PDB file of C-alpha atoms and ligand atoms in Angstrom:
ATOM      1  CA  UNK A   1       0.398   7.332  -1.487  1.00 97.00           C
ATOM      2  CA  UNK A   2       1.641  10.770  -0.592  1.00 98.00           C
ATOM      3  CA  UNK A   3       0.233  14.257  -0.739  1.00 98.00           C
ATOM      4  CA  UNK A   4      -3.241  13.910   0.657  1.00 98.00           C
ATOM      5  CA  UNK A   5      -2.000  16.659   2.960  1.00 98.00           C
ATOM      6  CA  UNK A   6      -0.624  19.268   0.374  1.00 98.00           C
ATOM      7  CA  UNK A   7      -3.492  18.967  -1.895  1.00 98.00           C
ATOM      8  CA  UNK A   8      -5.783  19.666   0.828  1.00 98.00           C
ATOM      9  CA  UNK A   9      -3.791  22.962   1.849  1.00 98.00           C
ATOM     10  CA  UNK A  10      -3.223  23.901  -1.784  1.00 98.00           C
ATOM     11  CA  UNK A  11      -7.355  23.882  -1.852  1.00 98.00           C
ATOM     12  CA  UNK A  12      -7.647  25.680   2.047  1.00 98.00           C
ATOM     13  CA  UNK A  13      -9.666  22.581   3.211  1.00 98.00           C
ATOM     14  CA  UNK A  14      -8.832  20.391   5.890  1.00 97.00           C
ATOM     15  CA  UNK A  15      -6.535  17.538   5.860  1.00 97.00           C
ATOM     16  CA  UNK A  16      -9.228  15.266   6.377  1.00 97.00           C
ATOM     17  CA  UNK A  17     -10.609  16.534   3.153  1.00 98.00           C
ATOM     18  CA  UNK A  18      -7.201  15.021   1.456  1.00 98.00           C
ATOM     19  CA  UNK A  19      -7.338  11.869   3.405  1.00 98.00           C
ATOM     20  CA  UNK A  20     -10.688  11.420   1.944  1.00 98.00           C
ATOM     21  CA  UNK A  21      -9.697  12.675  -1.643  1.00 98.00           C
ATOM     22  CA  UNK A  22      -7.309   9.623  -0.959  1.00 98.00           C
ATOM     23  CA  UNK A  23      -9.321   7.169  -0.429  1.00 98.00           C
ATOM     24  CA  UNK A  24     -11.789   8.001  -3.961  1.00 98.00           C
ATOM     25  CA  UNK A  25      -7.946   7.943  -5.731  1.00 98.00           C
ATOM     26  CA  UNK A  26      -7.246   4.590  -3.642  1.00 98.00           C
ATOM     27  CA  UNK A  27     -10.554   3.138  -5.305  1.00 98.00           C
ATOM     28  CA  UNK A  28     -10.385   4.334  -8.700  1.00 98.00           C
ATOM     29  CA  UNK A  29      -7.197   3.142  -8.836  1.00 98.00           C
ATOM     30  CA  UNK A  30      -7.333  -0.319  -7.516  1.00 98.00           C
ATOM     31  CA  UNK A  31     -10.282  -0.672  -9.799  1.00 98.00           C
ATOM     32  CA  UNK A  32      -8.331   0.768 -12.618  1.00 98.00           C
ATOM     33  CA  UNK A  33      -5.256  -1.700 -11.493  1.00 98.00           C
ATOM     34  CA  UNK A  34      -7.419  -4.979 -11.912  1.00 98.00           C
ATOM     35  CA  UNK A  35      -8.755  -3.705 -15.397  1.00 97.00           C
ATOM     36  CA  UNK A  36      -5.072  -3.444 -16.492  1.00 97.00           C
ATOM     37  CA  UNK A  37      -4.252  -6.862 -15.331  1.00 97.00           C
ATOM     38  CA  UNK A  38      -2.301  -6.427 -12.902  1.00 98.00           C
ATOM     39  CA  UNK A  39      -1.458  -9.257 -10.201  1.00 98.00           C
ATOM     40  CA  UNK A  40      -0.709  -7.814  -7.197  1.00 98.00           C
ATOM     41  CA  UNK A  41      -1.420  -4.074  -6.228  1.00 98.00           C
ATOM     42  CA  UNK A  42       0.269  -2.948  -2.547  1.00 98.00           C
ATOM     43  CA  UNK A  43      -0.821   0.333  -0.959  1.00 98.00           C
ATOM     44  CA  UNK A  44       1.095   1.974   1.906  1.00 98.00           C
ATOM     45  CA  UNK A  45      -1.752   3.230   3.755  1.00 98.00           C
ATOM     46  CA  UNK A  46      -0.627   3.456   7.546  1.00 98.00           C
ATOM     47  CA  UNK A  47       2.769   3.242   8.759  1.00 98.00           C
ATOM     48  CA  UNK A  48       4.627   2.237  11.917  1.00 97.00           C
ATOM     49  CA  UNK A  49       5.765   5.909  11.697  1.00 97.00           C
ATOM     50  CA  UNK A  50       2.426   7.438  11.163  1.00 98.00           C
ATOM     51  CA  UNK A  51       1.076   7.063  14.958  1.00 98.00           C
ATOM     52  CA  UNK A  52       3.255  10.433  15.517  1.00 98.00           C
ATOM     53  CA  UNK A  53       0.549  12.448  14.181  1.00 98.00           C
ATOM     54  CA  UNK A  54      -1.864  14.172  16.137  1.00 98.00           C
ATOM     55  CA  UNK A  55      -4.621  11.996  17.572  1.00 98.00           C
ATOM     56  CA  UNK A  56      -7.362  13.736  15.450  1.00 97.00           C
ATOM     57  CA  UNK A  57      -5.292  12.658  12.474  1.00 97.00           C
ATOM     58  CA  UNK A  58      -5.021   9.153  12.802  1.00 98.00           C
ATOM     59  CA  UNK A  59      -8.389   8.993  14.037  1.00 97.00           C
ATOM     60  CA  UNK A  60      -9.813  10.659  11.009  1.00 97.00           C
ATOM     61  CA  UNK A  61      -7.264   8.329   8.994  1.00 98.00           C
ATOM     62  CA  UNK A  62      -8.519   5.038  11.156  1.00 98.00           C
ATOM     63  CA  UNK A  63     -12.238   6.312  10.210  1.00 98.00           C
ATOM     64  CA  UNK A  64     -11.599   6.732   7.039  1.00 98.00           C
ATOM     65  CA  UNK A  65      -9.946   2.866   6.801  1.00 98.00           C
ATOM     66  CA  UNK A  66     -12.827   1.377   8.867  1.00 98.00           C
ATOM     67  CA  UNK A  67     -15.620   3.199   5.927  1.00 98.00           C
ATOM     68  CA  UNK A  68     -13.606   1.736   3.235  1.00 98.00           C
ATOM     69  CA  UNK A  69     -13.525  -1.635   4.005  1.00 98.00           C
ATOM     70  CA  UNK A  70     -16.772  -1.945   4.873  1.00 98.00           C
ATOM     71  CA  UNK A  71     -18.427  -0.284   1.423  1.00 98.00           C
ATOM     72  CA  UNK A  72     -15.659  -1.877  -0.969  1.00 98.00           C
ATOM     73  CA  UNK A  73     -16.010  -5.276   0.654  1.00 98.00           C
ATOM     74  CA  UNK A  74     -18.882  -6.253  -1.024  1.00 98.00           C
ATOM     75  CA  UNK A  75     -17.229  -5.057  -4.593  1.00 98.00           C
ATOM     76  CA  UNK A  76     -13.705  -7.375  -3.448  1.00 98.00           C
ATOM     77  CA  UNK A  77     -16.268 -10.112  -2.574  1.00 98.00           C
ATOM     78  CA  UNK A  78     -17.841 -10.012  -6.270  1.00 98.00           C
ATOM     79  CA  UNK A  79     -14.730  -9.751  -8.031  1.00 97.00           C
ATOM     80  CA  UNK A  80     -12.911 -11.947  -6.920  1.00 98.00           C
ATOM     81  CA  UNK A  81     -10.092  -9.739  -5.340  1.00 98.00           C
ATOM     82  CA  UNK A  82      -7.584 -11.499  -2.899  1.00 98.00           C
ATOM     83  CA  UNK A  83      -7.501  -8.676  -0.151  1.00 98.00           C
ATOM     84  CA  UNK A  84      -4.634  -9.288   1.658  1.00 98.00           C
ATOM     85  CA  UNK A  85      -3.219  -6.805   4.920  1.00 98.00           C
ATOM     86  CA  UNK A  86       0.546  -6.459   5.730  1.00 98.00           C
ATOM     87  CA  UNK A  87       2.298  -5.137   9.058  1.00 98.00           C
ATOM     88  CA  UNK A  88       1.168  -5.377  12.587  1.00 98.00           C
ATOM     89  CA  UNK A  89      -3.172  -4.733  11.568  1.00 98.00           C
ATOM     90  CA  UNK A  90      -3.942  -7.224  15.120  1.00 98.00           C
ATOM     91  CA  UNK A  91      -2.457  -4.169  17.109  1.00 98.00           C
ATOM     92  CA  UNK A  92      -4.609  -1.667  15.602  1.00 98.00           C
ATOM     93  CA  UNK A  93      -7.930  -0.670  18.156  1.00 97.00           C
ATOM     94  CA  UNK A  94     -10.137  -3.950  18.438  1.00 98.00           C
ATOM     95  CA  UNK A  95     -13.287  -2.989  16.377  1.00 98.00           C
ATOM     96  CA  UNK A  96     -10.848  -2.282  13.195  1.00 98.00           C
ATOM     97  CA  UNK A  97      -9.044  -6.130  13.990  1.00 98.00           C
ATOM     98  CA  UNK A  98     -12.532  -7.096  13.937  1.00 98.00           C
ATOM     99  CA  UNK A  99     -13.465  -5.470  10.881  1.00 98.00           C
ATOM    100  CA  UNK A 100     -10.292  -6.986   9.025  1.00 98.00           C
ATOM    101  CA  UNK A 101     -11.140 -10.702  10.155  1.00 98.00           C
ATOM    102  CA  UNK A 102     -14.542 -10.212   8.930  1.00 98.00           C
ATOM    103  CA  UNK A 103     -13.230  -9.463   5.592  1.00 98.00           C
ATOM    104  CA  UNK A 104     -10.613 -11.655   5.025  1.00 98.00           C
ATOM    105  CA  UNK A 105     -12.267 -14.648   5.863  1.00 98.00           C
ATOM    106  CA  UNK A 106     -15.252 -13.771   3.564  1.00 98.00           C
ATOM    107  CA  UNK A 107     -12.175 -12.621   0.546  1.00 98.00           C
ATOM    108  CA  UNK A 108     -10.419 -16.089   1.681  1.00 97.00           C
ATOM    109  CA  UNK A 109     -11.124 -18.363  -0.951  1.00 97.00           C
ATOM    110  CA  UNK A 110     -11.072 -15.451  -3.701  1.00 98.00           C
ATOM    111  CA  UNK A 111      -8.290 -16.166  -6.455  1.00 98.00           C
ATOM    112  CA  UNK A 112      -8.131 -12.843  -8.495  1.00 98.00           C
ATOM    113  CA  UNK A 113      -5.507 -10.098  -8.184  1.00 98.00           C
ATOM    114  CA  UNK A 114      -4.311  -9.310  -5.001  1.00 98.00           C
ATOM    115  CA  UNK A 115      -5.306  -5.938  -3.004  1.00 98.00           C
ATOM    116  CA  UNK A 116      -2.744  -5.899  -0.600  1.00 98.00           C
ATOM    117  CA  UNK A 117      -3.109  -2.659   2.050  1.00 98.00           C
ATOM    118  CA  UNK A 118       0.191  -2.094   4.377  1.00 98.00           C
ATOM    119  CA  UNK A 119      -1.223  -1.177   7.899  1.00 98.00           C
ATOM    120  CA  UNK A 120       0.724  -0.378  10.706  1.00 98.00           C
ATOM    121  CA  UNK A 121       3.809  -1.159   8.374  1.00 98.00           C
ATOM    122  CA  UNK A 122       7.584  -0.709   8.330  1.00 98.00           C
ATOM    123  CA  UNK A 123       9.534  -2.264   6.294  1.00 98.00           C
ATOM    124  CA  UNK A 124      12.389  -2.322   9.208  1.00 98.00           C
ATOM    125  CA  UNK A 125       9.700  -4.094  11.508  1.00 98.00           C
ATOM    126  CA  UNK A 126       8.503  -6.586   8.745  1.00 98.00           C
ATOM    127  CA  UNK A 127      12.637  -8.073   8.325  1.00 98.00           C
ATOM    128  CA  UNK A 128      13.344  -7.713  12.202  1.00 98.00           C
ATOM    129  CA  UNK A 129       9.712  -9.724  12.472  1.00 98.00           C
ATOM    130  CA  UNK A 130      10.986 -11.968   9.956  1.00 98.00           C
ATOM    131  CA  UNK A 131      14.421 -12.625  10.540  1.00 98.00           C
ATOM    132  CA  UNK A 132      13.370 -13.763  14.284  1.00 98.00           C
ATOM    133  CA  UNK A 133      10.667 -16.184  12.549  1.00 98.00           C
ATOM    134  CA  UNK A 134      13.461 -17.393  10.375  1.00 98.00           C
ATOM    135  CA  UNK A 135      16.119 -17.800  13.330  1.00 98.00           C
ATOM    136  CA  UNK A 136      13.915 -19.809  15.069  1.00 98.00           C
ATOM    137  CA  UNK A 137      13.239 -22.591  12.526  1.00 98.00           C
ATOM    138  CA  UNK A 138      17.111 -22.641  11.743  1.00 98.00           C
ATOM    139  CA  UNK A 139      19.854 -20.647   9.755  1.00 98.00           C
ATOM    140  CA  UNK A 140      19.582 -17.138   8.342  1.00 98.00           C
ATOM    141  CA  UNK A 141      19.377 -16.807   4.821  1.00 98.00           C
ATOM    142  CA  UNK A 142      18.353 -14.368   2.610  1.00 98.00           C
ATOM    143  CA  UNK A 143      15.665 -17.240   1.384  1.00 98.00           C
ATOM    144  CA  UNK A 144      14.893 -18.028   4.944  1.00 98.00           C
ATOM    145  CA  UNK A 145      14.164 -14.275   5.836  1.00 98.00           C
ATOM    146  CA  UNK A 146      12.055 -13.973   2.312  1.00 98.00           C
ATOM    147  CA  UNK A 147       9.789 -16.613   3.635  1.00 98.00           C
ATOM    148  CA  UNK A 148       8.722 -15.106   6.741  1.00 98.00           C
ATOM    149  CA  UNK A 149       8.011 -11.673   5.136  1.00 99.00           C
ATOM    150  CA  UNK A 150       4.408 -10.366   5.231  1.00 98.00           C
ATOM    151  CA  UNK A 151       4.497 -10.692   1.413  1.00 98.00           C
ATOM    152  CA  UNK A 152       6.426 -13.726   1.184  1.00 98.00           C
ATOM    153  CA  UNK A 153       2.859 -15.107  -1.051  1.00 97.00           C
ATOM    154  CA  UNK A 154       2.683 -12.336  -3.044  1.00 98.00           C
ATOM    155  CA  UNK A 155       4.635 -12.237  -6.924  1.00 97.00           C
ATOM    156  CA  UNK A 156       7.902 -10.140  -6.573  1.00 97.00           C
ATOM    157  CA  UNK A 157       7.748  -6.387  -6.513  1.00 98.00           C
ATOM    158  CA  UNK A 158       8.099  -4.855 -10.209  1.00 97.00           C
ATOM    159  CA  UNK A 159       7.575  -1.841  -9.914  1.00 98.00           C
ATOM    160  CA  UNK A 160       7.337   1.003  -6.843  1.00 98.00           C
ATOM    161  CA  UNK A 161       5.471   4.054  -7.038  1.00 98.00           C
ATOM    162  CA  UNK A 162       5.810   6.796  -5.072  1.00 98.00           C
ATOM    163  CA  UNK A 163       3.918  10.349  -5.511  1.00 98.00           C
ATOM    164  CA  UNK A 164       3.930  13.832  -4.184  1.00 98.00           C
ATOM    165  CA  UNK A 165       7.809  14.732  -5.642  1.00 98.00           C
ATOM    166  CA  UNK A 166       9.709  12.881  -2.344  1.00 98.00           C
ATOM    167  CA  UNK A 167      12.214  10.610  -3.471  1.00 98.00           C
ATOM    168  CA  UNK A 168      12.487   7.920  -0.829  1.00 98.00           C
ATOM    169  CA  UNK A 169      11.019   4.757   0.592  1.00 98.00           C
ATOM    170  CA  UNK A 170      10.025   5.862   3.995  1.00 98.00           C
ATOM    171  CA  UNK A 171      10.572   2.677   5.123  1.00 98.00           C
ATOM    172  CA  UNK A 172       8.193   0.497   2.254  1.00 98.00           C
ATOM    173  CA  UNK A 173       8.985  -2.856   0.968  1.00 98.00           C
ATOM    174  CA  UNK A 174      12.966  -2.015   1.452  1.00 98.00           C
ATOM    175  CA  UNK A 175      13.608  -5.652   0.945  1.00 98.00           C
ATOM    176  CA  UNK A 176      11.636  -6.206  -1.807  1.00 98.00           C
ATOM    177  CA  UNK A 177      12.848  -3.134  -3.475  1.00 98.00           C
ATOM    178  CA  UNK A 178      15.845  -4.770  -4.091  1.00 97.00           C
ATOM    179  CA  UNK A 179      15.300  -5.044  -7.838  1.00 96.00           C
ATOM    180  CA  UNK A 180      11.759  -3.017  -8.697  1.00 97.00           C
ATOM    181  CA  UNK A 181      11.698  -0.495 -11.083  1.00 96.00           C
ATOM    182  CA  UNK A 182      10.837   3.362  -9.295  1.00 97.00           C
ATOM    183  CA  UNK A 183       8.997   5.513 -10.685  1.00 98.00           C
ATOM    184  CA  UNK A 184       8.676   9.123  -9.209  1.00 98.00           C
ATOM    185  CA  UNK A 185       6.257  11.729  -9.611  1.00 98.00           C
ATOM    186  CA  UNK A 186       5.491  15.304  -8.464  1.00 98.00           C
ATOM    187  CA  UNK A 187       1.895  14.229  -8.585  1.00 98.00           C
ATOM    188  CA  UNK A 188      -0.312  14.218  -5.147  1.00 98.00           C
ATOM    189  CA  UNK A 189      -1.996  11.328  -4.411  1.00 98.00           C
ATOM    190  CA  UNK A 190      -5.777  12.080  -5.095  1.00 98.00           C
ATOM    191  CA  UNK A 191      -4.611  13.949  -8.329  1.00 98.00           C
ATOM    192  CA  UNK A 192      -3.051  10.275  -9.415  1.00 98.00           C
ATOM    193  CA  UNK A 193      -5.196   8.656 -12.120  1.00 98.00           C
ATOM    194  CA  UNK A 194      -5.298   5.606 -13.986  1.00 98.00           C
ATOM    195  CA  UNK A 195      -3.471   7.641 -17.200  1.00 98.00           C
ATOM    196  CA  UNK A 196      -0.735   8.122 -14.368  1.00 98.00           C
ATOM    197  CA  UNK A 197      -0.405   4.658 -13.986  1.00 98.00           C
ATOM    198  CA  UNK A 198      -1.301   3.878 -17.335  1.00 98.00           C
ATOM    199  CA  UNK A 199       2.410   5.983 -18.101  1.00 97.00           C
ATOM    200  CA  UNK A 200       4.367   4.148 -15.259  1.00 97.00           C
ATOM    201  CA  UNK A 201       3.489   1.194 -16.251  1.00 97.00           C
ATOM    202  CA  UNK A 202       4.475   1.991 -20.384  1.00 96.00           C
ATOM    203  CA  UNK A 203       7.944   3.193 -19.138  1.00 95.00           C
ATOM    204  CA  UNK A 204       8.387  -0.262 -17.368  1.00 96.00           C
ATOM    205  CA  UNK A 205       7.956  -2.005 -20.324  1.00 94.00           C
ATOM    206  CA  UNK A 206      10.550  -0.040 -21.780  1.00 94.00           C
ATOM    207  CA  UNK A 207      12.920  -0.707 -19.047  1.00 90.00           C
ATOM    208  CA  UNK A 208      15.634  -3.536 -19.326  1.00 90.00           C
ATOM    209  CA  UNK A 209      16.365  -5.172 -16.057  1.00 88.00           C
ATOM    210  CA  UNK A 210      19.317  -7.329 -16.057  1.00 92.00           C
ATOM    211  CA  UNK A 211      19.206  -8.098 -11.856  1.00 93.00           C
ATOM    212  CA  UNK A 212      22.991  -7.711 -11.593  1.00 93.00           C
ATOM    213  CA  UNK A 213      23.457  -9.740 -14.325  1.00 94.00           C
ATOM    214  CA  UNK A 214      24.570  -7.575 -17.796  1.00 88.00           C
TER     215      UNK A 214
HETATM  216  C1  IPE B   1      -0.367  10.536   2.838  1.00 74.98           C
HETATM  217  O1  IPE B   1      -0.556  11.916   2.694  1.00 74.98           O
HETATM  218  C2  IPE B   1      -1.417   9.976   3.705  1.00 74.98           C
HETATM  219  C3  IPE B   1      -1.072   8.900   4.639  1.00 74.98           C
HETATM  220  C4  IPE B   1      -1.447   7.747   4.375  1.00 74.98           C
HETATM  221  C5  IPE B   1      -0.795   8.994   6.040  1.00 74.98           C
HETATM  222  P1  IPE B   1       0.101  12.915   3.719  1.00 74.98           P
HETATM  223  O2  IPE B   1      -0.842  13.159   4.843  1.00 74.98           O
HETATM  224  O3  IPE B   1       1.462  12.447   4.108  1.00 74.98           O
HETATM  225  O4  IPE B   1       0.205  14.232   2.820  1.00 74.98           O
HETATM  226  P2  IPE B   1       1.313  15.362   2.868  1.00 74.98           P
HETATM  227  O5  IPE B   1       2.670  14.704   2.833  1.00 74.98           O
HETATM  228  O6  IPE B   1       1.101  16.124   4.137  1.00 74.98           O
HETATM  229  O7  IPE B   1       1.034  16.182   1.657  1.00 74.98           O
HETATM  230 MG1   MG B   2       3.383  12.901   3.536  1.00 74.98          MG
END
């Protein structure tokens, strides 16, 4: 999700203003997701790289995380969303931890499609984190490593979006990138809408994948 910045300084308002643009665009379309049926839906929210912003920043970006969770929770609670967190969340500041238990414990026994928000994620950290976990219950495989991911209970990526014109991964789901379709667009983030997704997801259909076979 990337461009909360740029549309805020195409529009002269403050970043935050973006951020919080983000947020109604991270709503819509996780609602919009579960309507299309799909399983699993994995947002790269905060990453390990993000804390080299200014303090006012991530605090407006922390703020912004803490007022989400608690006005959607009640909405994941009722529809049965499996809300799921990946990357180091139990180092974030104590009242968000808190915050994160709360709702996880009262999403726990939901079986719907999965809201999955990366927090305090890299991608580098997640397979270094794994491969340790993996190393010390015996040999390194690529299976072994796989099971000790933060996703390893999630279906396997399909498809990776990623807006605002970059074309990388910033270190997201590099591992299980290894066969998802990518799909980029010039788009910003809180211009993104369910027709954008609605296209993504068309041209995936379309798309053979033969995962190195031929
Ligand atoms: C993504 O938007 C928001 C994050 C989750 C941190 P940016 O803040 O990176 O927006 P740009 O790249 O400056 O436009
Ligand atoms: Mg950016």
């Amino acid at each position: 999700m990337d461009g909360n910045g740029r549309w805020a300084k195409q529009r002269h308002l403050p970043r935050a203003v973006g951020h919080q643009r983000g947020v109604e665009a991270v709503r819509t379309l996780s609602r919009a997701a579960r309507a299309m049926g799909l399983e699993a839906l994995t947002l790269y929210a905060f990453s390990t790289e993000n804390w080299r912003r200014p303090e006012d920043e991530v605090s407006a970006l922390m703020g912004l995380l803490k007022r989400f969770i608690q006005s959607d929770l009640d909405e994941f609670i009722r529809d049965n969303v499996r809300l799921k967190i990946i990357g180091q969340w139990r180092a974030l500041a104590p009242d968000i931890v808190e915050l994160i238990e709360d709702a996880l414990a009262k999403t726990a026994a939901n079986t719907g499609p999965a809201l999955v928000v990366a927090l305090n994620y890299g991608s580098q950290d997640e397979i270094a984190r794994a491969a340790a976990k993996a190393a010390a219950k015996g040999p390194i495989t690529p299976a072994s490593i796989e099971a000790e991911l933060d996703t390893a209970d999630l279906p396997p990526l399909d498809l990776l979006i990623r807006t605002s014109g970059e074309v990388r991964l910033s270190n997201f789901l590099l591992w299980q990138a290894a066969y998802a379709e990518m799909w980029f667009t010039d788009v910003l983030w809180p211009d993104f809408k369910p027709a954008h997704l609605e296209a993504a997801l068309e041209q995936f259909g379309q798309r053979e994948r033969r995962y190195g076979g031929r």
